[in-house]
mmCIF file of C-alpha atoms in Angstrom:
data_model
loop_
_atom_site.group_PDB
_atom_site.id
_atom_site.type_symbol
_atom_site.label_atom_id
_atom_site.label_comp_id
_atom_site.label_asym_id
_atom_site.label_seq_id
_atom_site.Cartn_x
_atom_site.Cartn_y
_atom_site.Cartn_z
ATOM 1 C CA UNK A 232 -14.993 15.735 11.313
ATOM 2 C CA UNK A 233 -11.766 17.362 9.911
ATOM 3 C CA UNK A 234 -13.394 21.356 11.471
ATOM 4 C CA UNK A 235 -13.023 19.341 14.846
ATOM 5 C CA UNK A 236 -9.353 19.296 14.712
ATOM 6 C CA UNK A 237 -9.161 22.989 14.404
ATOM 7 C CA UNK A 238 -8.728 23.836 18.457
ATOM 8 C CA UNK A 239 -5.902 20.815 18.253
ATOM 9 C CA UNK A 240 -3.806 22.271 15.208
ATOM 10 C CA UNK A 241 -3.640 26.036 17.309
ATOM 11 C CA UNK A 242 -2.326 23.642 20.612
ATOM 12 C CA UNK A 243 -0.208 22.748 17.997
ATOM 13 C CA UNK A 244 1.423 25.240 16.463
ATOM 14 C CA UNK A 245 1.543 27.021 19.945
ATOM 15 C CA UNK A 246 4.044 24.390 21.444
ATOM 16 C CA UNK A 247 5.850 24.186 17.839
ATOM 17 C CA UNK A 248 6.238 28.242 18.491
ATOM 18 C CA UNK A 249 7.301 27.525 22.625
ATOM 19 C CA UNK A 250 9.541 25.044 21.258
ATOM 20 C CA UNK A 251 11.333 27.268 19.062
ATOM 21 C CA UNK A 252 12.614 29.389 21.558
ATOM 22 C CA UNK A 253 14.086 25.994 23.905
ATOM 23 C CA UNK A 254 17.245 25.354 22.537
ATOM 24 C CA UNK A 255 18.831 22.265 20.728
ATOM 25 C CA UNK A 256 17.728 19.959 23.890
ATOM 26 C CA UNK A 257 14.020 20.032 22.142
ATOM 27 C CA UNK A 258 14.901 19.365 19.077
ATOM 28 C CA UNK A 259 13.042 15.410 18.720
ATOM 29 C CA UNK A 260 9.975 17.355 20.691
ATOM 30 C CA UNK A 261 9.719 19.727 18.293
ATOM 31 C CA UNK A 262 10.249 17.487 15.278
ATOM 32 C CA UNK A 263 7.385 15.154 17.024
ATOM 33 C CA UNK A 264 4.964 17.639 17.443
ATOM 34 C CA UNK A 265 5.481 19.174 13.958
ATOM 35 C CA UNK A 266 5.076 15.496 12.565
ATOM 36 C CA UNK A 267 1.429 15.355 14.721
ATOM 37 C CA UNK A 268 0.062 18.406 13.202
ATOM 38 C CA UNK A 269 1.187 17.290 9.996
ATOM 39 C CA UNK A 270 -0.230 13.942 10.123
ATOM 40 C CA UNK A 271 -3.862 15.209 11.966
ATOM 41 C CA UNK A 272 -5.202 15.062 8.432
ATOM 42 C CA UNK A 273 -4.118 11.375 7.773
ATOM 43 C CA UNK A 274 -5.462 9.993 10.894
ATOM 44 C CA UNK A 275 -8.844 12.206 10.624
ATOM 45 C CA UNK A 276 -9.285 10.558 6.612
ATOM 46 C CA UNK A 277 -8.865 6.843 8.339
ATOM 47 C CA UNK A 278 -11.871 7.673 10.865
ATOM 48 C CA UNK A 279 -13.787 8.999 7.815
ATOM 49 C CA UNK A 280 -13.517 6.564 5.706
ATOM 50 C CA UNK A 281 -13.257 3.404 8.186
ATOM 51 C CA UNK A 282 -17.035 1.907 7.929
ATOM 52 C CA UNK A 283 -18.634 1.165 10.823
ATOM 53 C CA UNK A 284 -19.283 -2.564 12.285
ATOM 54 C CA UNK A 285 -22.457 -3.545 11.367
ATOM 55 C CA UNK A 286 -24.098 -6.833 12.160
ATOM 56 C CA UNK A 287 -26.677 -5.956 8.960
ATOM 57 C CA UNK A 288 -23.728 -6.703 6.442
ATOM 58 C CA UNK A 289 -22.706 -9.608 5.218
ATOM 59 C CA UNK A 290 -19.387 -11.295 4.470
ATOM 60 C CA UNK A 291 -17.558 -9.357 1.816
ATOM 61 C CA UNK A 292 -18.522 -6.145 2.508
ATOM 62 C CA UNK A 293 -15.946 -4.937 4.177
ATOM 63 C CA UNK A 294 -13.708 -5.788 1.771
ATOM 64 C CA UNK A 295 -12.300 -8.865 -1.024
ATOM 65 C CA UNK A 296 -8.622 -8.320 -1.374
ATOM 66 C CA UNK A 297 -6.144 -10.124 -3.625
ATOM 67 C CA UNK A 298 -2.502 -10.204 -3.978
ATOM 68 C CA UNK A 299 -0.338 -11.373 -6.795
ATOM 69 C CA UNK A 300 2.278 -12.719 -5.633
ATOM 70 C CA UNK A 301 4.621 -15.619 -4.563
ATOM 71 C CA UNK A 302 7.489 -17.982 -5.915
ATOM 72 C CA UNK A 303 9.595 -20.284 -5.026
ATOM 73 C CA UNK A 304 11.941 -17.910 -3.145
ATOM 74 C CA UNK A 305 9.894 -15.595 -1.753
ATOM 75 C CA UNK A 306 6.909 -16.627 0.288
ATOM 76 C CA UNK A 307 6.756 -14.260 3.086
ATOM 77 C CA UNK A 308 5.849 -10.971 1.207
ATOM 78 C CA UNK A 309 2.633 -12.254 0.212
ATOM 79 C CA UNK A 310 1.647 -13.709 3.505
ATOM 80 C CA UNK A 311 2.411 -10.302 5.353
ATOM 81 C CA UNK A 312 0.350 -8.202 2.551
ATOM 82 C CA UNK A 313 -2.520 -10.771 2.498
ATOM 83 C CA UNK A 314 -2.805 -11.391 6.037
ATOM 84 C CA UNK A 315 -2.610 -7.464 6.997
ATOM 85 C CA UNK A 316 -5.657 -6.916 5.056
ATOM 86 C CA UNK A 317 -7.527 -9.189 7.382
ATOM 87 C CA UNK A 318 -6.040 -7.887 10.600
ATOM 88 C CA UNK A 319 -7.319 -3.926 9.296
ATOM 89 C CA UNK A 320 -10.732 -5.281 8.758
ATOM 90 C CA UNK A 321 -10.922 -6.852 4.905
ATOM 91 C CA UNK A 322 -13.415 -9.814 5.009
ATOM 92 C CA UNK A 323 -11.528 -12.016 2.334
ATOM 93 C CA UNK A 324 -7.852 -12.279 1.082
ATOM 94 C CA UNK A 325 -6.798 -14.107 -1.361
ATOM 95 C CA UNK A 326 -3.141 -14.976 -2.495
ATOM 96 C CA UNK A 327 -2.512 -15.570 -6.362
ATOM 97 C CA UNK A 328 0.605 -17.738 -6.582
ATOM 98 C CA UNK A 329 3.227 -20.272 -8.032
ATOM 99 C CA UNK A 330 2.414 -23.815 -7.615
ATOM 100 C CA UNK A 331 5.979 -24.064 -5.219
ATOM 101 C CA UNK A 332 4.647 -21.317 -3.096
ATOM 102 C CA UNK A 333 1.191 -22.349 -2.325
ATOM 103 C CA UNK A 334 1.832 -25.226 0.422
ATOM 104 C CA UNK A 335 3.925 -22.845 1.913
ATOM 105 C CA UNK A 336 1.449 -19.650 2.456
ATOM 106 C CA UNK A 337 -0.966 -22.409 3.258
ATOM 107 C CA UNK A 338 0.756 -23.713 6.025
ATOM 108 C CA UNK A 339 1.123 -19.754 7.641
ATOM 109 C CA UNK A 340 -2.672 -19.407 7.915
ATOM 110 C CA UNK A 341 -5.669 -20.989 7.244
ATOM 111 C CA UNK A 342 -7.486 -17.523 6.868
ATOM 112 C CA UNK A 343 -6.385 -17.068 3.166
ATOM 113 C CA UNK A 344 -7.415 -18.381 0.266
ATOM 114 C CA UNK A 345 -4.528 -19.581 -1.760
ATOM 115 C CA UNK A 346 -4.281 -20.582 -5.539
ATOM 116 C CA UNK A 347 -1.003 -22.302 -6.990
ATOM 117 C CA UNK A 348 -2.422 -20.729 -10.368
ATOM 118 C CA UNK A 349 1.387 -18.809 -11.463
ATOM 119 C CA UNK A 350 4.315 -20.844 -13.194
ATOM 120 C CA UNK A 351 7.821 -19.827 -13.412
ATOM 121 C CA UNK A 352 10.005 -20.389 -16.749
ATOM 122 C CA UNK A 353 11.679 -23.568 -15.221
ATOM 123 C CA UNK A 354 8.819 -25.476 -14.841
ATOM 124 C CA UNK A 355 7.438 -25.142 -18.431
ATOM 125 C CA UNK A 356 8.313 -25.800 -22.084
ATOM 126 C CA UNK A 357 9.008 -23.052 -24.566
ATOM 127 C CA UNK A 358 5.797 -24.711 -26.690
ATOM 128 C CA UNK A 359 3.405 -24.936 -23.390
ATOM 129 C CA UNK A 360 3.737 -21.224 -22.342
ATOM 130 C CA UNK A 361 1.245 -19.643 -24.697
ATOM 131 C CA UNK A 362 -1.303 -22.090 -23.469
ATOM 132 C CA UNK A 363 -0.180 -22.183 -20.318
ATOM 133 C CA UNK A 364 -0.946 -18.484 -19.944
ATOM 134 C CA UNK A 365 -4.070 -18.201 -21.254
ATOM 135 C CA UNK A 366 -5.243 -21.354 -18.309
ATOM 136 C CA UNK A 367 -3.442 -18.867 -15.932
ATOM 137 C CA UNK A 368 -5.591 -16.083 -17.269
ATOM 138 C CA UNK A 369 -8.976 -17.855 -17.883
ATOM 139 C CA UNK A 370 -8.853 -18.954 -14.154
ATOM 140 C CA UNK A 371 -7.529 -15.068 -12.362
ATOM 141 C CA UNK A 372 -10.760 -13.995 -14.934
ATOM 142 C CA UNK A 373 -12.892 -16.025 -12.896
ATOM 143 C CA UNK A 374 -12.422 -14.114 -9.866
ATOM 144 C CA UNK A 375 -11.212 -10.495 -10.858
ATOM 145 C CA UNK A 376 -14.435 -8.644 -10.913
ATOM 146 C CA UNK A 377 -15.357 -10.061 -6.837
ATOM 147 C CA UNK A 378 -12.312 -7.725 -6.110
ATOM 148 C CA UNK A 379 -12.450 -4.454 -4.444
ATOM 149 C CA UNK A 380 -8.420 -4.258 -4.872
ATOM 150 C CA UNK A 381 -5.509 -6.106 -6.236
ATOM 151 C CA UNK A 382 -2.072 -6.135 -5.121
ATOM 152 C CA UNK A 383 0.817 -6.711 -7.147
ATOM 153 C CA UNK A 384 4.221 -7.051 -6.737
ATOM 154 C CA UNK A 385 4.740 -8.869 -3.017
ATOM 155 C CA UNK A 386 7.281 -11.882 -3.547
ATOM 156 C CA UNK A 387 7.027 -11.820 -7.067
ATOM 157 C CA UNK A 388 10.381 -12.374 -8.050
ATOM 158 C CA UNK A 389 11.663 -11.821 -11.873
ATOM 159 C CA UNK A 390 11.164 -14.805 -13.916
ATOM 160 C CA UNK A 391 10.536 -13.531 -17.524
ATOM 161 C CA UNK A 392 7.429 -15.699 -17.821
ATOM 162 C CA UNK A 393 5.470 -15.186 -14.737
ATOM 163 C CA UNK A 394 5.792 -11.079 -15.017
ATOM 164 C CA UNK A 395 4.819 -11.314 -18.722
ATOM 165 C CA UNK A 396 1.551 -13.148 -17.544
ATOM 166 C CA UNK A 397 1.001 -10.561 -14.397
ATOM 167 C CA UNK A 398 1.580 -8.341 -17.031
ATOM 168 C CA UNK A 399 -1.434 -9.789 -18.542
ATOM 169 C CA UNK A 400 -3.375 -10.041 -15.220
ATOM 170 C CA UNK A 401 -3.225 -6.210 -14.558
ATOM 171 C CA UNK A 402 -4.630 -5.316 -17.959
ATOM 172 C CA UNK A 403 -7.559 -7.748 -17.316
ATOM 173 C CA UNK A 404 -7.790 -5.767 -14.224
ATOM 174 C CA UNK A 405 -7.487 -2.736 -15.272
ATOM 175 C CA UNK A 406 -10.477 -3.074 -18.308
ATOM 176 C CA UNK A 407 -12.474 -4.267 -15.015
ATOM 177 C CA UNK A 408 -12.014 -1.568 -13.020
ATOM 178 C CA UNK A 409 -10.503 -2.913 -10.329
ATOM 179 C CA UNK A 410 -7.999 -0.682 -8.604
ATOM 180 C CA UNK A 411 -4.290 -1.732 -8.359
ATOM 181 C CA UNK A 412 -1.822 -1.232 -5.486
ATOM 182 C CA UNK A 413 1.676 -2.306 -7.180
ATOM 183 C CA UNK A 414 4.668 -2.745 -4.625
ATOM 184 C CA UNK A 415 8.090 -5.077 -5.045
ATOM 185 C CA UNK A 416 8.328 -6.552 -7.846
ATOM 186 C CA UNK A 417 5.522 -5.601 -9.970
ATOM 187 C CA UNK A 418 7.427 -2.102 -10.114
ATOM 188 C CA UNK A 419 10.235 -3.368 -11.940
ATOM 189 C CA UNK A 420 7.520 -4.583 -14.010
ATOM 190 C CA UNK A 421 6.072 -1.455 -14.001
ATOM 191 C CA UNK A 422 9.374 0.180 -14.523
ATOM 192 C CA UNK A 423 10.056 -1.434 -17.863
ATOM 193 C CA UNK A 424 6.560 -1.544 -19.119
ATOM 194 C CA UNK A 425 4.943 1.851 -17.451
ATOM 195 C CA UNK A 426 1.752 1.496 -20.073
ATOM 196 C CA UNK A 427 0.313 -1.380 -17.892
ATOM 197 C CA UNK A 428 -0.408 1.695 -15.659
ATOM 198 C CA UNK A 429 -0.136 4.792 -17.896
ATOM 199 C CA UNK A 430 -3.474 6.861 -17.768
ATOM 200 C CA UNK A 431 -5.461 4.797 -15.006
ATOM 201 C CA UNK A 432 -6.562 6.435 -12.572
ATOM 202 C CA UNK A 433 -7.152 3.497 -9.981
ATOM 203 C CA UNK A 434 -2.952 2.275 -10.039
ATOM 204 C CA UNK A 435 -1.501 2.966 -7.053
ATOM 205 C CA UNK A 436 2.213 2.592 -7.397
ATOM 206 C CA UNK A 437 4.168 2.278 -3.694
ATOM 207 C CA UNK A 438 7.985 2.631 -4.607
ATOM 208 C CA UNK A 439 11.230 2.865 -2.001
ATOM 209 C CA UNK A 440 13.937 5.394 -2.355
ATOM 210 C CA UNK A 441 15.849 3.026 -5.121
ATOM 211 C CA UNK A 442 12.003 2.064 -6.839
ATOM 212 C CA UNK A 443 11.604 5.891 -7.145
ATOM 213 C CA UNK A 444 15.013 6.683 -8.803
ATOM 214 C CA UNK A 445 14.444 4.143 -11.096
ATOM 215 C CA UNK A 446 10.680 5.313 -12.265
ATOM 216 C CA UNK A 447 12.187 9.045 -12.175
ATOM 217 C CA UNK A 448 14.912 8.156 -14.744
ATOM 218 C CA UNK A 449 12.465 6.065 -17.140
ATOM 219 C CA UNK A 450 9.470 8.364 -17.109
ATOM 220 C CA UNK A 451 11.431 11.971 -16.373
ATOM 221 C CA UNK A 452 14.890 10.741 -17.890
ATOM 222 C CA UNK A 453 16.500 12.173 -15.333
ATOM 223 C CA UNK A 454 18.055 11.659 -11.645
ATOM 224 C CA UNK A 455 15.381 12.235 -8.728
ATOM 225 C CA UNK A 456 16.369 15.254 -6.299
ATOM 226 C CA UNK A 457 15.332 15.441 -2.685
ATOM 227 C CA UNK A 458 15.751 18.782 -2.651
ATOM 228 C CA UNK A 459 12.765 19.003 -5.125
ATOM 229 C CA UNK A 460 10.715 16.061 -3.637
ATOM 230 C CA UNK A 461 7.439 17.633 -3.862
ATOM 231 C CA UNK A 462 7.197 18.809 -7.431
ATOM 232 C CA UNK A 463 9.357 15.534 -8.765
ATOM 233 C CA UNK A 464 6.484 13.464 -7.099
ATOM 234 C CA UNK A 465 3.825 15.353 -8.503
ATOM 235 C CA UNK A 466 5.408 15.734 -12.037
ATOM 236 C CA UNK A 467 6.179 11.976 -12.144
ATOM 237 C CA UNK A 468 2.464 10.688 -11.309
ATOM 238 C CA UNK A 469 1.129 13.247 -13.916
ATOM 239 C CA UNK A 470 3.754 12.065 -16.606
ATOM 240 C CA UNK A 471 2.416 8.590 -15.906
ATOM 241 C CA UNK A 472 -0.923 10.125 -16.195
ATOM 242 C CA UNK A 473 -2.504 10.592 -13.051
ATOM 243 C CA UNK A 474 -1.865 7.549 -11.146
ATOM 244 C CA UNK A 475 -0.981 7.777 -7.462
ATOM 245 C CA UNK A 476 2.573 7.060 -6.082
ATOM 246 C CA UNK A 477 3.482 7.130 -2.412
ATOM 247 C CA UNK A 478 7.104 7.895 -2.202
ATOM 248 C CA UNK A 479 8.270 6.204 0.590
ATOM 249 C CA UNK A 480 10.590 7.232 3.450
ATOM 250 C CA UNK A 481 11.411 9.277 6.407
ATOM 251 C CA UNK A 482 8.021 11.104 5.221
ATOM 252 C CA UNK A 483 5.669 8.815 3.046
ATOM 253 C CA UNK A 484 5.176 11.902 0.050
ATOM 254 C CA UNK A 485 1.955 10.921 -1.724
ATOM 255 C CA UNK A 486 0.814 12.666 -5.101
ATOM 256 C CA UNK A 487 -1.522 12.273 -7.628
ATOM 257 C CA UNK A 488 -0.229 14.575 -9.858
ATOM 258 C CA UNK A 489 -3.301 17.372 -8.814
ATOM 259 C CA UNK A 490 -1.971 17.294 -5.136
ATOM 260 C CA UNK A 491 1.220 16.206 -3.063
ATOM 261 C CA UNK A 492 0.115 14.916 1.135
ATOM 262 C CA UNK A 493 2.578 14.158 3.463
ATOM 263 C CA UNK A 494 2.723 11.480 6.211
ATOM 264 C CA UNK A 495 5.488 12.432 9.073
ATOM 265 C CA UNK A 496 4.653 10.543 11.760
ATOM 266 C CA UNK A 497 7.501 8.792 13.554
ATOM 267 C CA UNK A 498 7.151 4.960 12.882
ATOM 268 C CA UNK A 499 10.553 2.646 14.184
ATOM 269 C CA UNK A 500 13.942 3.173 13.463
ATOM 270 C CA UNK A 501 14.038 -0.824 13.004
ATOM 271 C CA UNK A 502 14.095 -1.736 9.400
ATOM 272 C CA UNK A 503 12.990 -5.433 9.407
ATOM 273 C CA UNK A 504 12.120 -6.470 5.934
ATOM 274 C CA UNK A 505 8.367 -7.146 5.273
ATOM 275 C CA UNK A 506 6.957 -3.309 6.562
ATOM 276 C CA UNK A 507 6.236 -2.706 2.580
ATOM 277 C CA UNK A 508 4.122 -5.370 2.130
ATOM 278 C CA UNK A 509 2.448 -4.687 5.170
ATOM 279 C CA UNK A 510 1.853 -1.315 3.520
ATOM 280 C CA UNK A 511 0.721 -2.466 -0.098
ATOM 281 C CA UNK A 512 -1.883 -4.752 2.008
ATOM 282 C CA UNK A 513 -3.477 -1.595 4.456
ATOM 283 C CA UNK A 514 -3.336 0.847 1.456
ATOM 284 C CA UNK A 515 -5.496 -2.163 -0.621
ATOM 285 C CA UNK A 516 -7.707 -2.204 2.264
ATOM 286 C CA UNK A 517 -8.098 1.560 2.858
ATOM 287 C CA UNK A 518 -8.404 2.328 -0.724
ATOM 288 C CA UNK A 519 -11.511 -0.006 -0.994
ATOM 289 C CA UNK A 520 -12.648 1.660 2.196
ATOM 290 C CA UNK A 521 -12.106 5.247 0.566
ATOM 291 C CA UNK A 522 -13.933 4.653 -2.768
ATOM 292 C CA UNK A 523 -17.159 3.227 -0.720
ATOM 293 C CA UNK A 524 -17.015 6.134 1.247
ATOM 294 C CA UNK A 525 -16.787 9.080 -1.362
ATOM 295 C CA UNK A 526 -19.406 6.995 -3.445
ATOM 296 C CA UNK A 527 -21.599 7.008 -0.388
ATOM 297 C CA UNK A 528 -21.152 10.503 0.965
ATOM 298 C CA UNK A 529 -21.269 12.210 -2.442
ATOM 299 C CA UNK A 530 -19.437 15.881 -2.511
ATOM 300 C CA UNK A 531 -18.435 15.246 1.590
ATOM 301 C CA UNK A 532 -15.513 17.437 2.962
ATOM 302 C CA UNK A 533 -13.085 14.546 2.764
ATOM 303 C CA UNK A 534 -14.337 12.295 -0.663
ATOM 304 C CA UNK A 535 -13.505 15.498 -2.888
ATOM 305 C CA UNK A 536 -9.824 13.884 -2.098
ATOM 306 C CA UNK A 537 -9.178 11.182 -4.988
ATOM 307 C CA UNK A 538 -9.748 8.122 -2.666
ATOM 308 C CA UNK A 539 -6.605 6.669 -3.735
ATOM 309 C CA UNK A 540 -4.681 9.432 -2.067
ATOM 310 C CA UNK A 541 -6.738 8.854 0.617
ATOM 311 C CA UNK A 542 -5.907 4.908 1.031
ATOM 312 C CA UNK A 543 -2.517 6.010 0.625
ATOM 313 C CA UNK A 544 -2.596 8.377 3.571
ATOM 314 C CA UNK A 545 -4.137 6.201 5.935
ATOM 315 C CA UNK A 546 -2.431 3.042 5.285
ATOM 316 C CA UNK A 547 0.477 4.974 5.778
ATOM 317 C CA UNK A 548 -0.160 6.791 9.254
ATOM 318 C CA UNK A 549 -1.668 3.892 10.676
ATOM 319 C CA UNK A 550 1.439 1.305 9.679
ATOM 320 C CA UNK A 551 3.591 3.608 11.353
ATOM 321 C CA UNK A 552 1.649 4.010 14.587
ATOM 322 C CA UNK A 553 1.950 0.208 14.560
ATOM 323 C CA UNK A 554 5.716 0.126 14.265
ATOM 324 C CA UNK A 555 5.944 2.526 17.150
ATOM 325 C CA UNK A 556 4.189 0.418 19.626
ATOM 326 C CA UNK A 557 5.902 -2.679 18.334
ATOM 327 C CA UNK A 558 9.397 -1.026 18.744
ATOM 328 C CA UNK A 559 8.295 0.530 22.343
ATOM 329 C CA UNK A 560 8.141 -3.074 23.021
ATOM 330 C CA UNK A 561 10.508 -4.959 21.362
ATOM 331 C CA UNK A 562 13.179 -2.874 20.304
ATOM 332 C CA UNK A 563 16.155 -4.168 17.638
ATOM 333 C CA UNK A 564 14.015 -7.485 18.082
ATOM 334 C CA UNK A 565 10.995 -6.146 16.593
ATOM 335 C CA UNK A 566 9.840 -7.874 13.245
ATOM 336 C CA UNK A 567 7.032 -7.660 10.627
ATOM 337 C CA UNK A 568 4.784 -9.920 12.323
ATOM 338 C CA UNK A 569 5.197 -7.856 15.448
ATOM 339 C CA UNK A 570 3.923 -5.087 13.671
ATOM 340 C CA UNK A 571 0.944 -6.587 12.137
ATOM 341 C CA UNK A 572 -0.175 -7.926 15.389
ATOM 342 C CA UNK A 573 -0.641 -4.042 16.541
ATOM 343 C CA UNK A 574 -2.122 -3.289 13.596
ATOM 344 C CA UNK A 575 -6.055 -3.812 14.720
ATOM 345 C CA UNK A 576 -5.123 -1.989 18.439
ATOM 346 C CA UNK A 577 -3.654 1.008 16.371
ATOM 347 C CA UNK A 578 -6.801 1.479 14.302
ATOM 348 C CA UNK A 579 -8.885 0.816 17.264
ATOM 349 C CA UNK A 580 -6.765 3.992 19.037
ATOM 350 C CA UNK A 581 -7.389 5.768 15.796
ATOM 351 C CA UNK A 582 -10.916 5.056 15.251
ATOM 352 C CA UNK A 583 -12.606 2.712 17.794
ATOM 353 C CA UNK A 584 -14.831 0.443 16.511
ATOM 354 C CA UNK A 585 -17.707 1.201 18.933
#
């Protein structure tokens, strides 16, 4: 599949070359065409490792996804992760949450499963908080190994309490195996406690510009520099010890401290709060996808990628085709829920279903 795009990357590079000579007037073409040979790769790794629709499979197959994630002030972040999941192609989402937020993501659909499981310092007793973290932790332990992926981080918040028992959550996770997309707030948890990830292989860490400088001056101990984007990125996910970080920005830089892969393509100038959660819910999905795939196809052109690099890539390329056709439409109104409705017609352009 990725030979195929051979007689596409020479079209390519022969209009990047034409372009050259036109002047400042093609500047955006050239930039646009340079970010569509770039980004070939990402959208050939989503066809590869998107499964097929098959009426032999049964429900979870496709994917069990959970997020962790949800408080009183902050209800929307785990809504957009969990419900993006579905609208790629997961089969089941659930939302781990606080007790406050649980009517609330209820009431935005009934396709996730929601459990009021999480409690925040100001609903608890200094003497009730050991036990109630181990009921918090008996009940996540009931469902953790149906998982193919856990998010962590979306809505979140801060409260002392509920990260210490997330805390807990991801190292039940992480002696299961099961990999671990962390976004929001569950990388300032990260930040101050970088052993919850340190050494495993299967955390997927998805920081913004001001995540990333804070990461780079607690692991490195020193200020990130753009000028040295590549080799920071690549340094920082081996000092954590090989996890994978997607750096994100104009270009979503992606390293797993062996490589460093690129995502260009233009996405939407609109900056509507929500697109990271939408993120941290597609790369959950697509890393899933990516691990059945290189476990089924064995020493395949594509699955000698770490499939976590892989999920990153094409959760990446297709959120921003999906912000593209919901700004062509909507312009400064577009929102995150515009953009997650295009996200099933951008895969489908990507890598049609039939």
């Amino acid at each position: 599949m990725l030979a195929s795009s051979s007689s596409v990357l020479r079209r390519q590079h022969f209009l990047v070359r034409s372009l050259c000579l036109g002047g400042y007037g093609n500047r955006k073409r050239l930039h646009d065409i340079r970010s569509m040979a770039f980004d070939t790769e990402a959208e050939n790794i989503l066809r590869e490792i998107t499964p097929p629709l098959d009426p032999s499979k049964y429900k979870g197959q496709a994917g069990k996804v959970a997020i962790v994630g949800g408080c009183r002030e902050y209800t929307g972040a785990p809504y957009f992760a969990a419900i993006s999941a579905l609208k790629i192609g997961a089969d089941l989402s659930h939302v781990f949450c606080t007790k406050d937020a649980a009517p609330v993501i209820k009431s935005y659909s009934p396709e996730l499963i929601v459990h009021p499981i999480l409690e925040e310092s100001y609903n608890i007793r200094d003497e009730e908080k050991e036990q109630i973290s181990g009921k918090v932790l008996a009940e996540i332990d009931k469902w953790l190994e149906r998982f193919d992926c856990l998010v962590v981080g979306p809505g979140l918040g801060r409260d002392p309490f509920l990260l210490g028992c997330v805390g807990q959550i991801m190292s039940h996770a992480r002696q299961r195996n099961v990999p671990i997309v962390v976004d929001g707030d569950g990388l300032f948890l990260i930040t101050d406690n970088p052993d919850l990830v340190i050494g495993y292989h299967l955390a997927v860490l998805t920081p913004n510009i001001n995540e990333y400088k804070r990461l780079v001056k607690k692991v490195l101990n020193c200020e990130a520099k753009d000028q040295d984007a590549h080799q920071e990125l690549q340094l920082l996910a081996k000092q954590i010890g090989s996890v994978t970080i997607m750096r994100k920005g104009k270009s979503d830089l992606i390293s797993d401290g062996d490589i460093v892969k690129s995502v260009s393509q233009y996405g939407s100038p609109r900056r509507c709060g929500g697109q990271g959660d939408i993120l941290s819910g597609s790369v959950a999905v697509f890393v899933s996808w990516a691990r059945q795939h290189s476990s089924a196809t064995g020493m395949d052109s594509t699955s000698q990628m770490n499939p976590t690099v892989m999920g990153c890539m094409a959760g990446s390329v297709l959120l921003r085709k999906a912000a593209s056709l919901a700004f062509a439409s909507k312009r400064r109104s577009t929102l995150t829920g515009d953009i997650i409705e295009l996200l099933g017609r951008s895969l489908e352009e990507i890598s049609p279903a039939c």
